[in-house]
Coordinates of N, CA and C in Angstrom, one line a residue:
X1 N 4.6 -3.8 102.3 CA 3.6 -4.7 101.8 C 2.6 -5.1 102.9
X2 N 1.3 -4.7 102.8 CA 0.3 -5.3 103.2 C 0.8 -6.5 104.1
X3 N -0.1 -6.9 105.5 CA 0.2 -8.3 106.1 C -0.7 -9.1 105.0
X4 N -0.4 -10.8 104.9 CA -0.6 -11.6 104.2 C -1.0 -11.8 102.3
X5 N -0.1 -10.3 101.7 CA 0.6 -10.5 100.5 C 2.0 -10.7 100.8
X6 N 2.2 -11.4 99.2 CA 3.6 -11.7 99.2 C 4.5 -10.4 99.5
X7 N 6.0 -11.0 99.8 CA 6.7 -10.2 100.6 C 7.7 -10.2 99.5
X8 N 8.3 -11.2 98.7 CA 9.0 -11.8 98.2 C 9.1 -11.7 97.1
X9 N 9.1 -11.1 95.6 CA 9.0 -11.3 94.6 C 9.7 -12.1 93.4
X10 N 9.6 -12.8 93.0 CA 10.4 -13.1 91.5 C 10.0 -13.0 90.2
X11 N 10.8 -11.7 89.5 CA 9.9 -11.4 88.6 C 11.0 -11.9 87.0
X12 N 10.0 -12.4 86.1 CA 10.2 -12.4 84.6 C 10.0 -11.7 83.7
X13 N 10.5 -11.4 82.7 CA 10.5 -10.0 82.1 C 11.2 -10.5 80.4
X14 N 11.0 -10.2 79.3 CA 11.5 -10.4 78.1 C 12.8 -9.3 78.2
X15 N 13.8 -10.0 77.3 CA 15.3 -8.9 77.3 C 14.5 -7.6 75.7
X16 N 13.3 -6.7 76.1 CA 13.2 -5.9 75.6 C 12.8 -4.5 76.2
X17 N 13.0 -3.2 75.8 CA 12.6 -2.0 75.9 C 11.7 -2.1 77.0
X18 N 10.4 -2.9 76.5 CA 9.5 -3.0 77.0 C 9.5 -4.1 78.4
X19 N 10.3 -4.9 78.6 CA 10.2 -6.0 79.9 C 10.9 -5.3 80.8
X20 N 12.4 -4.2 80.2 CA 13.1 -3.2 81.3 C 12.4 -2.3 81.5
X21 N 11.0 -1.9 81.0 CA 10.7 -0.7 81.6 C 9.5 -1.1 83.0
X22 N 8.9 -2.5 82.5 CA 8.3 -2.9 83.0 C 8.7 -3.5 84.6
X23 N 9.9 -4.1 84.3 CA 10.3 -4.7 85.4 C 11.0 -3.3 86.4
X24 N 11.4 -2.5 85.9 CA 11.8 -1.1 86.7 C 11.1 -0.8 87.1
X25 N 10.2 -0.4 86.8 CA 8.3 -0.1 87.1 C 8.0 -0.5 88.6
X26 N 8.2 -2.4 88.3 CA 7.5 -3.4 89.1 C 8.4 -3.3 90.4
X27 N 9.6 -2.8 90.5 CA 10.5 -3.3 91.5 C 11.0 -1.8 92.3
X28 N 10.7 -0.9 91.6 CA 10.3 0.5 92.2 C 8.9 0.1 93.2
X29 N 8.0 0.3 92.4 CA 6.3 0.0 93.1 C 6.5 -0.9 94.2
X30 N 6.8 -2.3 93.9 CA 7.1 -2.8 95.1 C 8.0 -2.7 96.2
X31 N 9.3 -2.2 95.7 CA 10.2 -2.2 97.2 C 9.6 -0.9 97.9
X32 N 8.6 -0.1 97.1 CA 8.7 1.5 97.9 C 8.0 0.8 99.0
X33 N 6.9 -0.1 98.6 CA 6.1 -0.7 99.3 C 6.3 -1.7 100.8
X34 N 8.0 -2.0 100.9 CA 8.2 -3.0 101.7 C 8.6 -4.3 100.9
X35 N 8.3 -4.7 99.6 CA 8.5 -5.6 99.1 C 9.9 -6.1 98.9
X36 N 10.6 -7.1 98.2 CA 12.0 -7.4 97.9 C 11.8 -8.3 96.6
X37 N 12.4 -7.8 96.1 CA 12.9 -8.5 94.8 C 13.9 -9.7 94.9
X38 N 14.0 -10.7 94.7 CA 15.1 -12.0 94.5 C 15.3 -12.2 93.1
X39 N 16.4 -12.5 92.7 CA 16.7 -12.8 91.0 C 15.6 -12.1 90.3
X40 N 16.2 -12.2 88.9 CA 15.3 -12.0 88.0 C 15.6 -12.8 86.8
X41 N 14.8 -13.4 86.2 CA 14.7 -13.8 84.9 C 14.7 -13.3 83.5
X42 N 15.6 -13.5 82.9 CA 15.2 -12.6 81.4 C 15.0 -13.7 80.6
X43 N 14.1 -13.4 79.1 CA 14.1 -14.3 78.4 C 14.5 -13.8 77.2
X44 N 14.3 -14.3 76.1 CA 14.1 -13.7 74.4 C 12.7 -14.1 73.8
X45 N 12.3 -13.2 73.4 CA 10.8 -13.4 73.0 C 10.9 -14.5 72.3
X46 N 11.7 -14.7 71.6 CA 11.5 -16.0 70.1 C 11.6 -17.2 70.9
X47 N 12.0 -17.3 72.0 CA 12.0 -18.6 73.2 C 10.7 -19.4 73.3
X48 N 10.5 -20.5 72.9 CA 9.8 -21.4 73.0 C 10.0 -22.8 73.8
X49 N 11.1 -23.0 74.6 CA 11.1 -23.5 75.9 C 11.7 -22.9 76.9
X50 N 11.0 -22.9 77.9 CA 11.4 -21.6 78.9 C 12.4 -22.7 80.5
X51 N 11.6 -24.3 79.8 CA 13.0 -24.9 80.7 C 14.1 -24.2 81.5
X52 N 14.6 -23.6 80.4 CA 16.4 -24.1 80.7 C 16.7 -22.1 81.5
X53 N 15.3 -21.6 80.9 CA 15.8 -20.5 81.4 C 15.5 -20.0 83.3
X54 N 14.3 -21.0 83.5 CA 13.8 -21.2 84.9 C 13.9 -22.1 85.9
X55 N 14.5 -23.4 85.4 CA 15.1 -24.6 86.3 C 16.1 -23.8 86.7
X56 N 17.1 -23.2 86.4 CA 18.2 -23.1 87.8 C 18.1 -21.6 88.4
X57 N 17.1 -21.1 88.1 CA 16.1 -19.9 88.7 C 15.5 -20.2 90.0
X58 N 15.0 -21.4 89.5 CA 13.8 -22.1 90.5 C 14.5 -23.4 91.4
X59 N 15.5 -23.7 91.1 CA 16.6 -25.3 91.7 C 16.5 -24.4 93.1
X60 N 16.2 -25.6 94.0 CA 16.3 -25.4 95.6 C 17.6 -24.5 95.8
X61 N 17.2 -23.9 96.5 CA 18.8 -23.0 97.7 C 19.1 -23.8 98.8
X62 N 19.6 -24.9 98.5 CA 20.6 -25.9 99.9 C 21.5 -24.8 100.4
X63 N 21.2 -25.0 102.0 CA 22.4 -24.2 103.0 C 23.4 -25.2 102.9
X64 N 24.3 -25.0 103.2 CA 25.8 -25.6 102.9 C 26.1 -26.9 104.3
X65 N 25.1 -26.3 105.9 CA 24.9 -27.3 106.6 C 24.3 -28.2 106.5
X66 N 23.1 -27.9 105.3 CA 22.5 -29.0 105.7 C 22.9 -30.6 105.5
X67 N 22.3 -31.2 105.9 CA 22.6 -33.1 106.0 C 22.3 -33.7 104.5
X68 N 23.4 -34.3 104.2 CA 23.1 -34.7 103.1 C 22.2 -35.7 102.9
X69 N 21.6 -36.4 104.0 CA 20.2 -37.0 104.1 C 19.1 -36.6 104.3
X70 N 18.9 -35.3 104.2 CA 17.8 -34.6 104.7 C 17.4 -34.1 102.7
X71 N 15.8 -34.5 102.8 CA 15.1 -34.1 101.7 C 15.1 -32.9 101.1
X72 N 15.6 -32.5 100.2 CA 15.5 -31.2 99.5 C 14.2 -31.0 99.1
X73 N 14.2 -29.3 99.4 CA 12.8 -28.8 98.2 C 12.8 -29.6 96.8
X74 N 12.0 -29.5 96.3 CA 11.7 -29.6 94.4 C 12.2 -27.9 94.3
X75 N 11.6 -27.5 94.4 CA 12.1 -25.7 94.5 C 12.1 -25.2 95.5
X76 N 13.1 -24.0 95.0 CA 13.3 -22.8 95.7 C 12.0 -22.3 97.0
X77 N 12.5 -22.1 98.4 CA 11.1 -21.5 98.7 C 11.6 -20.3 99.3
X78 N 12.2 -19.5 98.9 CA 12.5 -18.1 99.4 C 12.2 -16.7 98.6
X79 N 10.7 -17.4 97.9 CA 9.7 -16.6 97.3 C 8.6 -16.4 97.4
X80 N 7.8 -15.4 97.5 CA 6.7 -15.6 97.7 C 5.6 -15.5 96.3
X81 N 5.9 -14.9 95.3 CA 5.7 -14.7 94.0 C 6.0 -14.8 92.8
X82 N 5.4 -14.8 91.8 CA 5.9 -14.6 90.5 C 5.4 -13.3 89.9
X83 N 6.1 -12.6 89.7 CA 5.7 -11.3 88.5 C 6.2 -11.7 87.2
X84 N 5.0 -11.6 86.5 CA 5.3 -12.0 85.1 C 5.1 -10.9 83.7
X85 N 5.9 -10.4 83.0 CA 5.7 -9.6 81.8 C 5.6 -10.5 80.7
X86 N 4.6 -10.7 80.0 CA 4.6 -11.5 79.1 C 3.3 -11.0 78.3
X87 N 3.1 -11.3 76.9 CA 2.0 -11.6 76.1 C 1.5 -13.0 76.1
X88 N 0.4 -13.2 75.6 CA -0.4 -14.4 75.6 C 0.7 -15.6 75.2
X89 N 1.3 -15.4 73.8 CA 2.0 -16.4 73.8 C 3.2 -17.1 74.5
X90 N 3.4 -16.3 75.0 CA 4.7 -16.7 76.0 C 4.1 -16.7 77.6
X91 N 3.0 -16.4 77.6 CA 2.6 -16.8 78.7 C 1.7 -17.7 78.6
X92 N 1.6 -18.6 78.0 CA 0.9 -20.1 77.9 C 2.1 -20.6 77.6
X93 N 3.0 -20.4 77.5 CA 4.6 -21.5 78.1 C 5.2 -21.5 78.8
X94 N 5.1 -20.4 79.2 CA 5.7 -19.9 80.4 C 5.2 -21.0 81.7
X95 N 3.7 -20.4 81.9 CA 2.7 -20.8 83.1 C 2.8 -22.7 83.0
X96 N 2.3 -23.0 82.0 CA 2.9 -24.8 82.3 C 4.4 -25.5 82.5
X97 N 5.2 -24.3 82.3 CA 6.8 -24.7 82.5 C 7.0 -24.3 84.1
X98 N 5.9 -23.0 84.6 CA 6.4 -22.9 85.9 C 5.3 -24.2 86.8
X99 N 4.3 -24.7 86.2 CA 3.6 -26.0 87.1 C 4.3 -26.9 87.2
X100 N 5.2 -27.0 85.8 CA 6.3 -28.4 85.8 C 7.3 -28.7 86.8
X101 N 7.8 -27.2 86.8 CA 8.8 -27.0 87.8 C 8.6 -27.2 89.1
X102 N 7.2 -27.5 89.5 CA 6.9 -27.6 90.9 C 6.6 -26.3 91.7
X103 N 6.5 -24.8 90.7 CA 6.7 -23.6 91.2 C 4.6 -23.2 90.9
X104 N 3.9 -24.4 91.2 CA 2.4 -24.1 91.2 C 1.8 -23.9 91.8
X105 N 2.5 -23.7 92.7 CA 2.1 -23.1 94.5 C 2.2 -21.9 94.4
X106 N 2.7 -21.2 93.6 CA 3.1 -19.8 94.3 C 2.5 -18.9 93.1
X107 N 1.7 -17.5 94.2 CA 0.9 -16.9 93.1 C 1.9 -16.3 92.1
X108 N 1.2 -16.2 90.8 CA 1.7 -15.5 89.6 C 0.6 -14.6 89.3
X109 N 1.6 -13.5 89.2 CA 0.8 -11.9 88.8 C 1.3 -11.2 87.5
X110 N 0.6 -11.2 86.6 CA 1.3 -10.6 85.1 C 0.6 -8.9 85.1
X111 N 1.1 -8.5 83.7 CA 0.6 -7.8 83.3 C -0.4 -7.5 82.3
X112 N -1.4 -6.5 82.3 CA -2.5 -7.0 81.1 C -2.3 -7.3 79.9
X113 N -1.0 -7.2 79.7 CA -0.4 -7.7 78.5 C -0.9 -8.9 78.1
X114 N -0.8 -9.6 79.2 CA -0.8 -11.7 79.1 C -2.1 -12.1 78.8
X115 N -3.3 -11.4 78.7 CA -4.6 -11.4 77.4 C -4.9 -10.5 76.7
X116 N -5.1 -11.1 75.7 CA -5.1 -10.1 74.4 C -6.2 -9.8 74.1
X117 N -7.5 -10.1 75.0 CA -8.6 -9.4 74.9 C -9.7 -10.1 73.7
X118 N -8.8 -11.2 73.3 CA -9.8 -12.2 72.2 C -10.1 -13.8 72.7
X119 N -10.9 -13.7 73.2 CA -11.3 -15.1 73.8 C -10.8 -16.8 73.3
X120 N -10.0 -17.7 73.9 CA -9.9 -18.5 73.1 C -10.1 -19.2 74.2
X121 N -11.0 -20.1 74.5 CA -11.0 -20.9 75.8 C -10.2 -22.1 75.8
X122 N -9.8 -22.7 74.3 CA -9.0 -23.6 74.7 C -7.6 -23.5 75.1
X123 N -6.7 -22.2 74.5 CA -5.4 -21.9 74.8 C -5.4 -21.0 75.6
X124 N -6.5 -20.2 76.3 CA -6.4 -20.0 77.4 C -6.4 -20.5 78.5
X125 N -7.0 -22.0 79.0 CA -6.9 -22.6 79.7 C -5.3 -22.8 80.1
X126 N -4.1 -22.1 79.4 CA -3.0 -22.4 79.7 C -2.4 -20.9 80.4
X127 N -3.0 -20.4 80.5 CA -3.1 -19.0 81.6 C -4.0 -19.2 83.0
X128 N -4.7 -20.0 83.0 CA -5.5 -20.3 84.0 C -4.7 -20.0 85.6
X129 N -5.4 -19.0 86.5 CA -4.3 -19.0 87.8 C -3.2 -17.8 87.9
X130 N -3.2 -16.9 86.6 CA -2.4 -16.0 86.5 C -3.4 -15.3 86.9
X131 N -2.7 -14.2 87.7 CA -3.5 -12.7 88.2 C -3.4 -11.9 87.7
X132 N -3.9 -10.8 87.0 CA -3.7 -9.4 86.2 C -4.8 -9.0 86.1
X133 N -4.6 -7.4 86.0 CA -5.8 -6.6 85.7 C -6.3 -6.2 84.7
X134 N -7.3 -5.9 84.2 CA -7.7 -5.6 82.9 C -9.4 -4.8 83.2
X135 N -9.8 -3.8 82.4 CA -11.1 -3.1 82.4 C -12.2 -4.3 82.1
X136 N -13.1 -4.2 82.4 CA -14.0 -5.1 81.5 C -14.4 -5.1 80.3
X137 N -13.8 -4.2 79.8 CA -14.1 -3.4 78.5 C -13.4 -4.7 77.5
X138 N -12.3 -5.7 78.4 CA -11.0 -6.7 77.5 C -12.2 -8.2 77.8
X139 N -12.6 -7.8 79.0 CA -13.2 -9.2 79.7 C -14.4 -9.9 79.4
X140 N -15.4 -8.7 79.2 CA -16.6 -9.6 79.2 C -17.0 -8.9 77.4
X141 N -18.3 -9.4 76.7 CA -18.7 -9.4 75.8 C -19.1 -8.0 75.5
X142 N -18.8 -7.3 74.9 CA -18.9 -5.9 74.8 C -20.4 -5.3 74.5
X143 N -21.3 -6.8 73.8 CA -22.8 -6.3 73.9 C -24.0 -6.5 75.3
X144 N -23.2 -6.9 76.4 CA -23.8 -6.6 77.3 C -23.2 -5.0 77.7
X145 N -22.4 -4.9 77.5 CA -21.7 -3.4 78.3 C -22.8 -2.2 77.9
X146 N -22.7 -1.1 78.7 CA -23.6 -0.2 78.6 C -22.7 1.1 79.3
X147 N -22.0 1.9 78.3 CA -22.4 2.2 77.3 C -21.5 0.7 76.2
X148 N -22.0 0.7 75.0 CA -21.6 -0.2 74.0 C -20.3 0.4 73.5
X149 N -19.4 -0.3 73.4 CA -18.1 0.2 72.7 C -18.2 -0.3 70.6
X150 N -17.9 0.6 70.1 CA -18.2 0.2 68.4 C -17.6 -0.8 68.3
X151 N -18.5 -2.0 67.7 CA -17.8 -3.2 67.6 C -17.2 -3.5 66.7
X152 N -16.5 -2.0 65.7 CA -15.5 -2.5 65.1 C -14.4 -1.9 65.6
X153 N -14.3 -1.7 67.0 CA -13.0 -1.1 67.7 C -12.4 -2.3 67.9
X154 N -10.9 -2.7 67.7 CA -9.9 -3.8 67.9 C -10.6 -4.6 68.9
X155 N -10.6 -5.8 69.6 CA -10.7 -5.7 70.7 C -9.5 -5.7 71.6
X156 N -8.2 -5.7 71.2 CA -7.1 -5.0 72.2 C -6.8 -3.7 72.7
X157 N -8.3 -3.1 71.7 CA -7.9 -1.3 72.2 C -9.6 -1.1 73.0
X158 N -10.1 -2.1 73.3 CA -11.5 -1.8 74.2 C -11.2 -0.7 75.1
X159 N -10.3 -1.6 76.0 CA -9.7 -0.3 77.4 C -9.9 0.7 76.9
X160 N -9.9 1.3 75.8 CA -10.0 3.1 75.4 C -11.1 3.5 75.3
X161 N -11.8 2.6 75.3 CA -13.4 3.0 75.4 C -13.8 4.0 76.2
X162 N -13.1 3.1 77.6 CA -13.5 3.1 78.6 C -12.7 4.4 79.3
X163 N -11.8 4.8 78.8 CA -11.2 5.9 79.3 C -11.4 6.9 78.9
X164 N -12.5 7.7 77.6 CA -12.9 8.5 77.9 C -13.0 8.5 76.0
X165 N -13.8 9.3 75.4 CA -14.1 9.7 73.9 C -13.0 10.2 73.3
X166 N -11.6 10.5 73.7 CA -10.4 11.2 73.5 C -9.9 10.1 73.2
X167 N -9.5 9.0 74.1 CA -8.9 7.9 73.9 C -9.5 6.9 72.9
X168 N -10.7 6.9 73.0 CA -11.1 5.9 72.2 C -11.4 6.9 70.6
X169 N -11.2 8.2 70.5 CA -11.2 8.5 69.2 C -10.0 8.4 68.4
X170 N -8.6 8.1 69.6 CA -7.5 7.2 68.8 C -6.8 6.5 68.4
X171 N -8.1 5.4 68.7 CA -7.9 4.0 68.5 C -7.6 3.6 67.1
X172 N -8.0 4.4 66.3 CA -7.8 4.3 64.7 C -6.3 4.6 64.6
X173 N -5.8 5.5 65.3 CA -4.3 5.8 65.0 C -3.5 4.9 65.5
X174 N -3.6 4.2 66.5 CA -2.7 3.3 67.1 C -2.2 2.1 66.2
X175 N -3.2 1.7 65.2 CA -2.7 0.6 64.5 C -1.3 1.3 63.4
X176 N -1.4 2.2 63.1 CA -0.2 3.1 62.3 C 1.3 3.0 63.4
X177 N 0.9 2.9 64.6 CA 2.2 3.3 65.5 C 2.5 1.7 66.4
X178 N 1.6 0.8 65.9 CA 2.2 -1.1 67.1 C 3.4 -1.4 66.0
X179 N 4.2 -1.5 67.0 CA 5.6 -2.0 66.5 C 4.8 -3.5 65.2

């Protein structure tokens, strides 16, 4: 890993197909890199408080010497990150469950999964601070873009636009094959 990225990872992941392929992905990429992985989190998608699955994830690591008068973390600090697999919805519970936790210090990096490419400014404001990549094809208003993507393309299938007339001629098929 690069000097002054995180070194440390803690990554989150849904107990599906899709969060094992992801998080194997993420933890290949990064350890080839020098990185380290610490715990991991799983969730269930239908989870709607993520509390109980990240307080003893995130509960300080007391060494066994230390003084029982001496101030503990609020959390864990033998992280330097969060990796997050998530969709929008579970990542606007997620992100205010990890501020609660006191874990709002530490960068969080998702996957482009975690916007859906449909602007909601008000329940996005609950993603605010998450890092992920995305084409601008997801980001900005598609009638400034040049060339123009057909604005009756999804806007979760923009990105195909942009990847070439092949891709974006099977955008029509994809709706036949989303889980």
């Amino acid at each position: 890993v690069p000097a002054g990225l995180p070194r440390i990872a803690f990554p989150l992941a849904p107990r599906t197909d899709w969060g094992n392929r992801a998080l194997n992905s993420f933890r290949e990429a990064f350890e080839a890199q020098g990185g380290s992985v610490r715990g991991t989190a799983r969730y269930d998608m239908a989870l709607k408080d993520f509390t109980p699955v990240l307080r003893p994830l995130l509960a300080p690591q007391v060494a066994q010497a230390e003084s029982p008068t001496t101030t503990a973390s609020r959390r864990r600090t033998d992280v330097d990150m969060i990796f997050l697999v998530a969709y929008p919805t579970q990542g606007r519970q997620i992100k205010p469950t990890l501020d609660f936790l006191y874990a709002d210090d530490l960068p969080l990096y998702a996957t482009s999964a975690i916007y859906s490419g449909n602007p909601d400014p008000a329940r996005d404001a609950d993603l605010d601070g998450i890092r992920f990549v995305a084409s601008p094809w997801t980001l900005a208003d598609p009638a400034t873009l040049t060339p123009h993507a057909d604005p009756r393309l999804p806007t979760a299938h923009r990105q195909l636009f942009a990847l070439g007339v092949d891709s974006y001629l099977l955008h029509a098929q994809l709706a036949d094959q989303s889980p």
